[in-house]
Coordinates of C-alpha atoms and ligand atoms in Angstrom, one line a residue:
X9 CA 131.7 62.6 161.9
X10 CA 129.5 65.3 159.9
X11 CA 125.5 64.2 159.7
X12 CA 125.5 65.8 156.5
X13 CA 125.3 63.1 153.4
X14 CA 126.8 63.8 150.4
X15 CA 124.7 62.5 147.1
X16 CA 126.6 61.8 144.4
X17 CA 124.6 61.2 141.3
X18 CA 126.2 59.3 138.4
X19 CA 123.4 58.3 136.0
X20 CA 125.5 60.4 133.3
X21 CA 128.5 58.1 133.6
X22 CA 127.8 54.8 134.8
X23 CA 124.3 54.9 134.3
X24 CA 124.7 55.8 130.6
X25 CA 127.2 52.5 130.8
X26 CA 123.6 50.5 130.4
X27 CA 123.6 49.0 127.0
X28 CA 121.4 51.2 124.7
X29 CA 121.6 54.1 127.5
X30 CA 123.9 56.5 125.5
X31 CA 122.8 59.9 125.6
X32 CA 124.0 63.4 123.5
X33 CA 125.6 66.3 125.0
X34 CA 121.6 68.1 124.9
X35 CA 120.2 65.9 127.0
X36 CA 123.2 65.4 129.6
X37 CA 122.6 68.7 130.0
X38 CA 119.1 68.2 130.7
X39 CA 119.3 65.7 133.3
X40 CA 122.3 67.9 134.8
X41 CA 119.8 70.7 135.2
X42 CA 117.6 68.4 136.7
X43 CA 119.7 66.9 139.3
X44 CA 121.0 70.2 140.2
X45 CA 117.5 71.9 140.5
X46 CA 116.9 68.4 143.4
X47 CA 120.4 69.8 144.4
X48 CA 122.4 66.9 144.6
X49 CA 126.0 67.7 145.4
X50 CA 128.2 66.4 143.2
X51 CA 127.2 65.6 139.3
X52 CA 129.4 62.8 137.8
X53 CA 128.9 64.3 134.1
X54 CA 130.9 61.6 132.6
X55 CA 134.2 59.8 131.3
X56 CA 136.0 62.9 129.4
X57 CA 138.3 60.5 128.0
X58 CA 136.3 58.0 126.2
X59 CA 135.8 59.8 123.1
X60 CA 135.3 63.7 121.6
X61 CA 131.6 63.3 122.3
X62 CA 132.2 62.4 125.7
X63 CA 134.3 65.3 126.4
X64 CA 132.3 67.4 125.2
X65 CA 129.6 66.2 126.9
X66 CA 131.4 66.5 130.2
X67 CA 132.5 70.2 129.5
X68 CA 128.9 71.2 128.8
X69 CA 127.5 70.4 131.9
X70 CA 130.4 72.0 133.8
X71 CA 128.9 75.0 131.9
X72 CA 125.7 74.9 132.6
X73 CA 125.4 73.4 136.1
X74 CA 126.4 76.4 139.1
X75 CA 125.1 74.9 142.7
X76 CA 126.2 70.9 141.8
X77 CA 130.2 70.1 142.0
X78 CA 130.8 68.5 138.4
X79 CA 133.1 65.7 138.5
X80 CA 135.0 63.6 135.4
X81 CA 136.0 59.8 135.9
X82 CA 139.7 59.1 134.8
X83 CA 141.3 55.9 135.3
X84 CA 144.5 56.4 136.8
X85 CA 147.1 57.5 134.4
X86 CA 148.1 61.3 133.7
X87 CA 146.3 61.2 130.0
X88 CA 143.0 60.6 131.6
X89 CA 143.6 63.0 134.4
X90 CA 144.7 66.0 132.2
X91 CA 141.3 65.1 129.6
X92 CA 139.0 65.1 133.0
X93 CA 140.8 69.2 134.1
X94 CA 140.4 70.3 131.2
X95 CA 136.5 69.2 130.2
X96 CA 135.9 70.5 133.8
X97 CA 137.6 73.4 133.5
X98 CA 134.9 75.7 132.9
X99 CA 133.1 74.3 136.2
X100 CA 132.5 76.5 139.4
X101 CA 133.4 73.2 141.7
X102 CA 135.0 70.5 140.2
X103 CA 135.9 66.8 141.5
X104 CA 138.5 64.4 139.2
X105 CA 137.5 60.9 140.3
X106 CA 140.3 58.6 139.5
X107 CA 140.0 55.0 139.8
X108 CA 141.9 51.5 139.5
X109 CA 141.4 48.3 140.9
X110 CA 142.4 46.2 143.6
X111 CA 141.2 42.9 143.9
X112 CA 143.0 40.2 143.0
X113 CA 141.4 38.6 140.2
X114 CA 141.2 42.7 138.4
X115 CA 145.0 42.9 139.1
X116 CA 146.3 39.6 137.8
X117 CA 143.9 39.4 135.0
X118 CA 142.5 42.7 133.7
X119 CA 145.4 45.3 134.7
X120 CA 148.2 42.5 134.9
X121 CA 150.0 44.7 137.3
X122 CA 151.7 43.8 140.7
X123 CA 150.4 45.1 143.7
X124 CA 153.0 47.6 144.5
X125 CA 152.6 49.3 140.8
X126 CA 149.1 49.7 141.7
X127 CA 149.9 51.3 144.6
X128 CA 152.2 53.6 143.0
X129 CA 150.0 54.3 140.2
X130 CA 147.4 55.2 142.4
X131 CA 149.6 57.6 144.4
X132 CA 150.8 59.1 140.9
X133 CA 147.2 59.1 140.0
X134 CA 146.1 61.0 142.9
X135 CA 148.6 63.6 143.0
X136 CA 148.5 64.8 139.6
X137 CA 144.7 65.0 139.8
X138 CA 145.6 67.4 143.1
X139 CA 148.0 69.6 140.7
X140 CA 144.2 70.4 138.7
X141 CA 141.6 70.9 142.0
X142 CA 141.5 70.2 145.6
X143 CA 138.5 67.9 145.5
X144 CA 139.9 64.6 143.9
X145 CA 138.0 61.5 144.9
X146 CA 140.0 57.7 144.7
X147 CA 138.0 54.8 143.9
X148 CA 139.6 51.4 144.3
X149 CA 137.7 49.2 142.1
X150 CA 136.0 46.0 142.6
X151 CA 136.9 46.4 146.7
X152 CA 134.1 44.1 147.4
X153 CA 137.0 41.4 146.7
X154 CA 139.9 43.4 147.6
X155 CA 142.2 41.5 150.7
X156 CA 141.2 44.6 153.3
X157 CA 145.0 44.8 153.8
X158 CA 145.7 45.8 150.8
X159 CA 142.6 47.9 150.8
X160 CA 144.1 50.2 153.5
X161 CA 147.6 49.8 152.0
X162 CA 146.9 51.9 149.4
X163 CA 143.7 54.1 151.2
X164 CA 146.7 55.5 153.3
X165 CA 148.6 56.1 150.6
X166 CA 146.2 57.6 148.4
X167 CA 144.9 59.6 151.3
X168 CA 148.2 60.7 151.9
X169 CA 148.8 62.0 148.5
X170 CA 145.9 64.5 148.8
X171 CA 142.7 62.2 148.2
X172 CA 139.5 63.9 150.1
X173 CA 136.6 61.5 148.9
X174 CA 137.5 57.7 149.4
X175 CA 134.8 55.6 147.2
X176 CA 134.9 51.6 148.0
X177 CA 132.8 50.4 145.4
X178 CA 131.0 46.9 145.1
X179 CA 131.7 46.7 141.4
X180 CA 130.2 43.4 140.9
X181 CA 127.3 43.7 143.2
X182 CA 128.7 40.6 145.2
X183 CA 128.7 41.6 149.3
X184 CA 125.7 41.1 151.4
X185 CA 124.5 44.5 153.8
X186 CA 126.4 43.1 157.3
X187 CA 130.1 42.5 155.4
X188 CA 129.7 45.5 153.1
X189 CA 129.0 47.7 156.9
X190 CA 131.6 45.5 158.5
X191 CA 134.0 46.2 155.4
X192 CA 133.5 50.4 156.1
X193 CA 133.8 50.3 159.7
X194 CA 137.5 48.6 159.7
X195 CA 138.3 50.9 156.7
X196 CA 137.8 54.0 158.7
X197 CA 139.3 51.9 161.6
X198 CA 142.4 50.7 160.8
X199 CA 143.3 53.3 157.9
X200 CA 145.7 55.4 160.3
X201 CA 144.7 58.8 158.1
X202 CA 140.7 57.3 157.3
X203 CA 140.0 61.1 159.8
X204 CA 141.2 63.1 156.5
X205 CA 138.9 61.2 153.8
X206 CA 135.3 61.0 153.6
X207 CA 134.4 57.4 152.5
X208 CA 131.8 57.0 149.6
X209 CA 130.2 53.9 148.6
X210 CA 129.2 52.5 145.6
X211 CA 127.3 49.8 145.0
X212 CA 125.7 47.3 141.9
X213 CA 122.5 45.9 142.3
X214 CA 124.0 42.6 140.8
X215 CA 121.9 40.8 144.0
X216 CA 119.4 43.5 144.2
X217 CA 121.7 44.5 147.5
X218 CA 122.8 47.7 146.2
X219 CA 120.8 50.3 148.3
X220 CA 121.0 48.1 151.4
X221 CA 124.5 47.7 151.2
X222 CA 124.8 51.8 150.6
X223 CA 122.6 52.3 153.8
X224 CA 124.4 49.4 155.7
X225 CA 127.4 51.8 154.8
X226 CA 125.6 54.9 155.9
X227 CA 124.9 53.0 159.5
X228 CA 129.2 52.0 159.4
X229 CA 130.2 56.0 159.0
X230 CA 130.2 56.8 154.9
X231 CA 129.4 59.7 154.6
X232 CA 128.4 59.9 150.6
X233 CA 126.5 57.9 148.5
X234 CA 126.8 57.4 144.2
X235 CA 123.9 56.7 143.2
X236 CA 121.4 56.8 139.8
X237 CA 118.1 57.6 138.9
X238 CA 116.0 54.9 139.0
X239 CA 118.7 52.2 139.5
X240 CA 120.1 53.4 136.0
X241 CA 123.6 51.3 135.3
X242 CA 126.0 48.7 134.1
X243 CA 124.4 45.2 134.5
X244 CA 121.5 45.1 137.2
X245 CA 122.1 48.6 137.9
X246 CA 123.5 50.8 141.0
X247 CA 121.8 51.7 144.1
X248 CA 119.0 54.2 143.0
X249 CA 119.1 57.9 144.5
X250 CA 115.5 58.0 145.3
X251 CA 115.8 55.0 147.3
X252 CA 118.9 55.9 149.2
X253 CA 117.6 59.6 149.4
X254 CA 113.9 58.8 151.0
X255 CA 115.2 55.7 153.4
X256 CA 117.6 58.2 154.9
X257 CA 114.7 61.4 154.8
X258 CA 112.2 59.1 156.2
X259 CA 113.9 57.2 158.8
X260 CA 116.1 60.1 160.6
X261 CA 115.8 58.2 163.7
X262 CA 118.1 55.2 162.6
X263 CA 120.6 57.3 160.1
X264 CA 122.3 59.7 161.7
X265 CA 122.6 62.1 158.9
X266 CA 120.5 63.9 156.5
X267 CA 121.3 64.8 152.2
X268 CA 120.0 68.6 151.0
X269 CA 118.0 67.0 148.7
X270 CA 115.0 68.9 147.3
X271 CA 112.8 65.5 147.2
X272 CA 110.1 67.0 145.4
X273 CA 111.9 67.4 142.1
X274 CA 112.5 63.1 142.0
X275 CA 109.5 62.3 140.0
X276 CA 110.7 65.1 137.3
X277 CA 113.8 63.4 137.3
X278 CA 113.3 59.9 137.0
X279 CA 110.6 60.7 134.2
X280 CA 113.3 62.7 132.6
X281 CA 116.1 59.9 132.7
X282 CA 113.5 57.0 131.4
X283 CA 112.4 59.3 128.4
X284 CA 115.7 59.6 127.3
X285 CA 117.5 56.5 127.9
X286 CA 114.3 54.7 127.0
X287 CA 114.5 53.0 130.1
X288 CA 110.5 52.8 131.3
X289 CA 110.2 52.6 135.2
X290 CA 108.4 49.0 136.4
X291 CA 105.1 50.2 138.0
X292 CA 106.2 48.8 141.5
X293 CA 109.5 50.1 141.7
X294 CA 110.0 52.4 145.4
X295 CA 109.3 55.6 144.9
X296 CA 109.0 56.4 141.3
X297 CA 106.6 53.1 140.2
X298 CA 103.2 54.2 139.1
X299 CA 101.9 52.1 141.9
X300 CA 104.1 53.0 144.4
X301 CA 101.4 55.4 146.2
X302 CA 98.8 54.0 144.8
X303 CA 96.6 52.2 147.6
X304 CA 94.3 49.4 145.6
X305 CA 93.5 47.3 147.7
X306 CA 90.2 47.8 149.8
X307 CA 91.2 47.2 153.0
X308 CA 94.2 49.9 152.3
X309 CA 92.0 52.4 151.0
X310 CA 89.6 52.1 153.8
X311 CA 92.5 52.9 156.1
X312 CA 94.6 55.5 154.2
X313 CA 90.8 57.6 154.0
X314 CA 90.8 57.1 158.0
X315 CA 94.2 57.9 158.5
X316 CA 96.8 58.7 155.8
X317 CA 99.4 56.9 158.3
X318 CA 97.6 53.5 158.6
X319 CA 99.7 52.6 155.4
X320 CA 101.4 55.5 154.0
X321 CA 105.0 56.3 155.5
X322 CA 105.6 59.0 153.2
X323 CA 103.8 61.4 151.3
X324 CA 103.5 61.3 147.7
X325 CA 103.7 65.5 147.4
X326 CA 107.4 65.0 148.9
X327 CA 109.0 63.1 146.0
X328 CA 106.7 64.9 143.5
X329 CA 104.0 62.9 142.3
X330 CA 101.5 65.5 142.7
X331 CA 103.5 68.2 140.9
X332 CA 102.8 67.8 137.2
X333 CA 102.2 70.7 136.6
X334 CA 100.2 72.4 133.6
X335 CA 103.0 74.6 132.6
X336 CA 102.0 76.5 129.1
X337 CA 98.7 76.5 127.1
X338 CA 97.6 77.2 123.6
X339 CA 98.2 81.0 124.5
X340 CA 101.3 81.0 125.8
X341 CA 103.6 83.1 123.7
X342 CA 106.8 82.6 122.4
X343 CA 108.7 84.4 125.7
X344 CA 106.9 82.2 128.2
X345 CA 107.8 79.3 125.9
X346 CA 111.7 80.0 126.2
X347 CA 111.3 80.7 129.6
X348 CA 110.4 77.2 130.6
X349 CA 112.2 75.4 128.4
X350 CA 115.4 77.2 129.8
X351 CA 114.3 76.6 132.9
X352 CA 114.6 72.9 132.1
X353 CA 118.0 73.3 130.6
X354 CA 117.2 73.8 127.2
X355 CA 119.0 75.7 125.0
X356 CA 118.3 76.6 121.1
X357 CA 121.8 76.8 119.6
X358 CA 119.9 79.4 116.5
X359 CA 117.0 81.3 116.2
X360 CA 115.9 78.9 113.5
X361 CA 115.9 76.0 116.1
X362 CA 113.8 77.6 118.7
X363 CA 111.4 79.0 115.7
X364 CA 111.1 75.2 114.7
X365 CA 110.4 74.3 118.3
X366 CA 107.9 77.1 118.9
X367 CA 106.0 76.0 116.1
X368 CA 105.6 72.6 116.9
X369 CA 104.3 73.8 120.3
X370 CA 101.9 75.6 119.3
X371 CA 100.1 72.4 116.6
X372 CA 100.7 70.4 120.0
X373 CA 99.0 72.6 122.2
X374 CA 96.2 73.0 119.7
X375 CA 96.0 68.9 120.2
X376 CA 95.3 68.7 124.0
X377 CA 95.6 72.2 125.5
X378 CA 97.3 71.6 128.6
X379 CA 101.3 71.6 128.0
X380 CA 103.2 69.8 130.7
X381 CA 107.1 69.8 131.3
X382 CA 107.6 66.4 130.4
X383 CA 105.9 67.4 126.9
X384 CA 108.4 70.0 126.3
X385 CA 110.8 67.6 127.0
X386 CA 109.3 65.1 124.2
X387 CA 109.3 68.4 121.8
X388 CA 112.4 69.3 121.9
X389 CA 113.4 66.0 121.8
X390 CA 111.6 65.7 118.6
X391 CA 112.9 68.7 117.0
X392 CA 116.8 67.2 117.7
X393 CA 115.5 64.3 115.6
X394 CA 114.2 66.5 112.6
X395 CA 117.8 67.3 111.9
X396 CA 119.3 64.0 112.0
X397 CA 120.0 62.0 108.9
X398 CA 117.3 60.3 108.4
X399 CA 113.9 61.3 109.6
X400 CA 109.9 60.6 109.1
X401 CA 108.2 62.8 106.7
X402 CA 105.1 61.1 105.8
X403 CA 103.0 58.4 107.5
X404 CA 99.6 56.9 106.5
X405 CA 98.3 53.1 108.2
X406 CA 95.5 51.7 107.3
X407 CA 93.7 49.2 109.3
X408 CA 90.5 47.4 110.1
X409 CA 89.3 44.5 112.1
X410 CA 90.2 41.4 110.1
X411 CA 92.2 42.9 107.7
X412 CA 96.4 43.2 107.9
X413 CA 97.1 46.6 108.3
X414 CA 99.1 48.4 105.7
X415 CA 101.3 51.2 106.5
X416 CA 102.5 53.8 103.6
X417 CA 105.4 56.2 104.7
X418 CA 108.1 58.3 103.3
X419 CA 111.6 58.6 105.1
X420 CA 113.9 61.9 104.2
X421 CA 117.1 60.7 104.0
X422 CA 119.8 63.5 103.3
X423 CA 117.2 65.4 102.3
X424 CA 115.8 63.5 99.9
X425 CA 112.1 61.9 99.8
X426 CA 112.3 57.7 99.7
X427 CA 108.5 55.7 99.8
X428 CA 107.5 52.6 100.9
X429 CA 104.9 50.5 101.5
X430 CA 104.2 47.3 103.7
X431 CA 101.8 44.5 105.4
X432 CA 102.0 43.9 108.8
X433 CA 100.7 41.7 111.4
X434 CA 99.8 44.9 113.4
X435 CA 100.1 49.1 112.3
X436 CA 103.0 49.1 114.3
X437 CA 104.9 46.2 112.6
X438 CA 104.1 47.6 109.4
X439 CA 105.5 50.8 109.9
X440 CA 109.0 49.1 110.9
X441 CA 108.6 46.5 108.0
X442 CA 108.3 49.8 105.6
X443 CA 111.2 51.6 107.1
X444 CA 113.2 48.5 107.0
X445 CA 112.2 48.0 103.0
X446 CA 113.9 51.5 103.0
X447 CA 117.0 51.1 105.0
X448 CA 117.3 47.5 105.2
X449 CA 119.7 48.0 108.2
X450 CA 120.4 44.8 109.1
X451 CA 119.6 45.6 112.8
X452 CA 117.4 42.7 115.6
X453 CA 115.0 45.0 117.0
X454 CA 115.2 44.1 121.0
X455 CA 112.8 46.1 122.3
X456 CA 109.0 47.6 121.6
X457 CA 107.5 49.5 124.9
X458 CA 105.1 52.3 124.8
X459 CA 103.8 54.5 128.0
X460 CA 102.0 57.5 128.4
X461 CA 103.7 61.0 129.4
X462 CA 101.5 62.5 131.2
X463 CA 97.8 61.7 132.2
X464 CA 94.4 61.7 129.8
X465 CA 93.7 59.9 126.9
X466 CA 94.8 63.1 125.1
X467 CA 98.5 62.6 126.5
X468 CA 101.2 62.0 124.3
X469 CA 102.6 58.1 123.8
X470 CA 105.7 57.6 124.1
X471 CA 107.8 54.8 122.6
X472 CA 111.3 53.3 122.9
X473 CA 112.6 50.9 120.2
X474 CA 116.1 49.2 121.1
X475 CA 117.8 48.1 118.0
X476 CA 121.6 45.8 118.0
X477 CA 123.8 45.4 115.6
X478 CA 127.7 44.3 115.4
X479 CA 127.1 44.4 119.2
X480 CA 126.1 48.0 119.2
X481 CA 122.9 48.7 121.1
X482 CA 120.9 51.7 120.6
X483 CA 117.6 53.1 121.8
X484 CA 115.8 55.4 120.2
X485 CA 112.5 57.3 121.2
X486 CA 109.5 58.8 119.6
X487 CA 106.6 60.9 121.0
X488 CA 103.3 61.8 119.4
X489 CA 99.5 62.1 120.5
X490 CA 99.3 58.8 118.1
X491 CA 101.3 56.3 119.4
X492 CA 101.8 54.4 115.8
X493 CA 103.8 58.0 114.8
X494 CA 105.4 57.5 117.5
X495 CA 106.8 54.0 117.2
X496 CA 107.9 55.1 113.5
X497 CA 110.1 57.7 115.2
X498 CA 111.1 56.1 117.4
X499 CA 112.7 53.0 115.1
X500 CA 114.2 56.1 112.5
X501 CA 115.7 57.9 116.1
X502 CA 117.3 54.1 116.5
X503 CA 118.6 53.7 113.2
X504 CA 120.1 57.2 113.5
X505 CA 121.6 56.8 117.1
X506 CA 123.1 53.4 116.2
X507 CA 124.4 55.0 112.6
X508 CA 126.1 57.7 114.9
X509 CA 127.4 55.6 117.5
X510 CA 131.8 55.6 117.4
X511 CA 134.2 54.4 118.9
X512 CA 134.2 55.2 122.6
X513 CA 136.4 53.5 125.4
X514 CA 134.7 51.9 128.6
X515 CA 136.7 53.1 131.5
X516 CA 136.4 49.9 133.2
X517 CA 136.8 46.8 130.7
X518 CA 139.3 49.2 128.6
X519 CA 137.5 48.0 125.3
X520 CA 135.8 50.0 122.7
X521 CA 131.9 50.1 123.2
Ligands
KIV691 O1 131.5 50.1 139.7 C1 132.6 50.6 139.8 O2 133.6 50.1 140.4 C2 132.8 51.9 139.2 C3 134.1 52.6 139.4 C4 134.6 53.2 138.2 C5 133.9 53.6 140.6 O3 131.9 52.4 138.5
ZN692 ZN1 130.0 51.3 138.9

C-alpha cells in the first residue's frame, strides 16, 4: 500500500450541486487555479453533460489547470462518456469518473434495472471510458446500502474492465466511522483484483460523519479522498478538504500516509469558494472559522503566550491565516495589475474588459489603499456583473434615526435607465423594495448575510442575497466599501443569475435543476 493520499477535490461538481451554489465558467476557473496552486491532485471540474454551460465549464478548466489531473462525471452510458473526453480533451491528465448505483432501493426505484444490467452497464461504462484515457475512476453509488456482495460483484468486474480509481461513496451520509472502515477493509479483502484499484471514498455529511468516515477509511487502506472546500455540497454537504487534509498533516503518527498539499493556500481557497457561491463560513467551523485560532478565553490565552502548544495543535501560518497579503496599492500600474490577477486565474477576454477592471481598481485603491487578493477577486467579480442584463447604475438612501429610510436608485436594464423610489423598514430593505418596484420578479428572497473581506473598517462588505422562484435557487453577490451598495448588487446579481439559469440535468436524480 502507497502512503501517499490522493485529494480529490470536487467543490466544482458536487459542491456546486448546493441549491443556489451554481457558478460560471470565470469563476470555475478561479477556484481551479486555486486548488491547483494548494496542488490537489485531481480537480473534478464538473458534469460535461448536464448542459452547454456545463461543458464548457469543464473544458475551460482542462485549459487552464497544468499540475491538477481534470476529471468529468458521466453517469454510465456512452453519451455521457463521449461529452466528459471530449470537454477534457484539451487537459494534460485527464480522469472520466463514471458512476451508477447499486443499492437496492437506487436499483429498484430510481434506475429500475436488474442487478445483472447494472453490472453490465458498468462494465460497458468502464471500458468505453478506457477507449478515451487510462485514468477512469468507478463510483458505485449510494454503496453505503449496497449488499457487499454485490458491491464486489461488480468491483471485480469493473476493475477488470480497466477501472484504476474505485470510489465507494456514502451518498446519503447514512454509515457511522467503524462500518464505513469495516465496509473498506472487506472491499479490498475479498475483491480478488481490489491489488489493481485504488479505493476512494466519498462521503455526505448527512450525520455530520463525513470526515470521520473518510478518515475511518484512510485507517481501513483508501488511499484517496473527494472532498470540498468548506464542506461545500448536496444536502448537509461532503467531507471538507481542509478537515481531511490537516487531520491527516497533523496526526502522521496514526495515518499512515501523507497528501502534497500546499496547506498554506486553504484559507485563499475557502475565502474564494464562500465569495462566490455566497456560502459564508460559520466562525467555528475547523480550520477556516474566524475563531478557529482564535484563543478568547483567558485561561487559553495565558497558556498559548507561555507555550503556543498548551492549546494550539497546529499553527495558523500552515493553513494560511496569516497570509493576506497586501498585494497592490494606489501606485501599482496597469502590468502589476494583470500580473496578479492572472496569477489568480483571471483572464480579460478584451482589452476593453481589463481597461474597465483597471479602472475600477484604481477608484478602489483610492478608497482604502491596501489592495488584497480577495479584493481583486470582488472587482472582477463586479465588472462580470456590469455586463449582465440588468445592473445598478445609480443609488442614493436616505436615513436618519427615527425616520424610515428611503432609498432612490436607477437600474440599467438592456441598456436603458428605469427609476424608482421606496420606504423601507431599514436602507437595505428599501433598496430591494425599489428594485422590486422595477422588476417585480416575483422571487422569495431566502437569504440576507453580509461579512467583511478582508480586515479594517475600510474593508469592503460583502453580501449574498439568495432569491427562489419556480424552484430555482440563485445567489447572487455584491461588494462595495458601503455595504447598502453592496446588498443592491447583490439582489440585481440574483435577479440576473436566476434570469439565466436553464435547463441543466442532475447527474444523480436524472431531473432537470
Ligand atoms: O454522492 C455520490 O454518490 C456522488 C457520486 C456521483 C459519486 O456524488
Ligand atoms: Zn456526492
Amino acid at each position: 500500500m502507497t502512503d501517499q493520499l490522493i485529494i480529490f477535490d470536487t467543490t466544482l461538481r458536487d459542491g456546486e450541486q448546493s441549491p443556489g451554489a451554481s457558478m460560471t465558467r470565470d469563476e470555475k476557473v478561479r477556484i481551479a487555479k486555486a486548488l491547483e496552486r494548494m496542488r490537489v491532485d485531481v480537480i473534478e471540474a464538473g458534469f460535461a453533460i448536464a448542459s452547454p454551460g456545463d461543458f464548457a465549464s469543464v473544458k475551460a478548466v482542462a485549459e487552464a489547470v497544468d499540475d491538477s489531473t481534470v476529471c468529468s462525471l458521466a453517469r454510465a452510458n456512452l453519451k455521457d462518456i463521449d461529452a466528459a473526453a471530449q470537454a477534457l480533451e484539451p487537459a494534460r491528465r485527464r480522469r472520466i469518473h463514471t458512476f451508477i448505483a447499486t443499492s437496492p432501493i437506487h436499483m429498484a426505484k430510481k434506475l429500475n434495472m436488474h442487478p445483472d444490467q447494472v453490472v453490465e452497464a458498468a462494465v460497458a461504462a468502464v471500458k468505453h471510458a478506457r477507449q478515451y484515457t487510462d485514468d477512469v475512476e468507478f463510483s458505485p453509488e449510494d454503496a453505503g446500502r449496497s449488499e457487499p456482495d454485490f458491491l464486489c460483484r461488480i468491483l471485480e468486474a469493473v476493475i477488470d474492465a480497466g477501472a484504476g480509481t474505485i470510489n465507494i461513496p456514502d451518498t446519503v451520509g447514512y454509515t457511522m466511522p467503524h462500518m464505513f472502515g469495516q465496509l473498506i477493509a472487506d472491499l479490498r479483502n475479498r475483491v480478488p483484483n481490489a491489488d489493481k484499484a485504488v479505493f476512494s471514498v466519498h462521503c455526505h455529511n448527512d450525520l455530520g460523519m463525513a470526515v470521520a468516515n473518510s478518515l475511518a477509511a484512510v485507517l481501513a487502506g483508501a488511499r484517496q479522498v473527494e472532498c470540498t472546500i468548506n464542506g461545500l455540497g448536496e444536502r448537509a454537504g461532503n467531507a471538507a478538504l481542509e478537515e481531511v487534509a490537516m487531520a491527516v498533516r497533523t496526526r502522521r503518527d496514526v495515518f499512515a500516509c501523507d497528501h502534497r498539499l500546499d496547506t498554506k493556500h486553504i484559507m485563499q481557497a475557502s475565502r474564494l469558494v464562500s465569495a462566490v457561491t455566497g456560502f459564508p463560513v460559520q466562525p467555528n467551523k475547523a480550520i477556516v472559522g474566524a475563531n478557529a485560532f482564535a484563543h478568547e478565553s483567558g485561561i487559553h490565552q495565558d497558556g498559548v503566550i507561555k507555550h503556543r502548544e498548551t492549546y494550539e495543535i497546529m499553527h495558523a501560518a500552515d493553513v494560511g491565516w496569516s497570509e493576506q497579503h497586501i498585494v497592490l496599492g494606489k501606485h501599482s500600474g496597469r502590468n502589476a495589475f494583470r500580473t496578479r490577477c492572472e496569477e489568480l486565474g483571471i483572464s480579460f477576454e478584451s482589452p476593453e474588459l481589463l481597461n474597465d477592471a483597471f479602472a475600477r481598481f484604481k477608484v478602489l485603491a483610492d478608497q482604502k489603499h491596501e489592495i488584497f487578493d480577495e479584493d481583486l477577486h470582488a472587482l472582477v467579480s463586479d465588472v462580470a456583473q456590469a455586463h449582465e442584463r440588468i445592473n445598478l447604475h445609480q443609488l442614493e438612501v436616505t436615513a436618519a434615526t427615527g425616520t424610515r429610510p428611503v432609498a432612490h436608485l436607477s437600474l440599467q436594464i438592456d441598456k436603458e435607465l428605469v427609476s424608482a423610489s421606496a420606504e423601507g423598514d431599514g436602507s437595505v430593505d428599501a433598496c430591494f423594495k425599489a428594485i422590486e418596484q422595477i422588476i417585480d420578479s416575483g422571487a422569495q428572497l431566502l437569504l440576507f448575510s453580509v461579512n467583511a473581506i478582508t480586515q479594517g473598517t475600510d474593508a469592503q462588505g460583502e453580501t449574498t442575497v439568495r432569491l427562489a422562484r419556480d424552484g430555482k435557487v440563485a445567489n447572487g453577490q455584491g461588494a462595495d466599501t458601503d455595504v447598502v451598495v453592496a446588498a443592491a448588487k447583490a439582489y440585481v446579481n440574483a435577479l440576473n443569475r436566476l434570469d439565466q439559469m436553464g435547463v441543466r440535468l442532475h447527474p444523480q436524480v436524472g431531473e432537470t435543476v
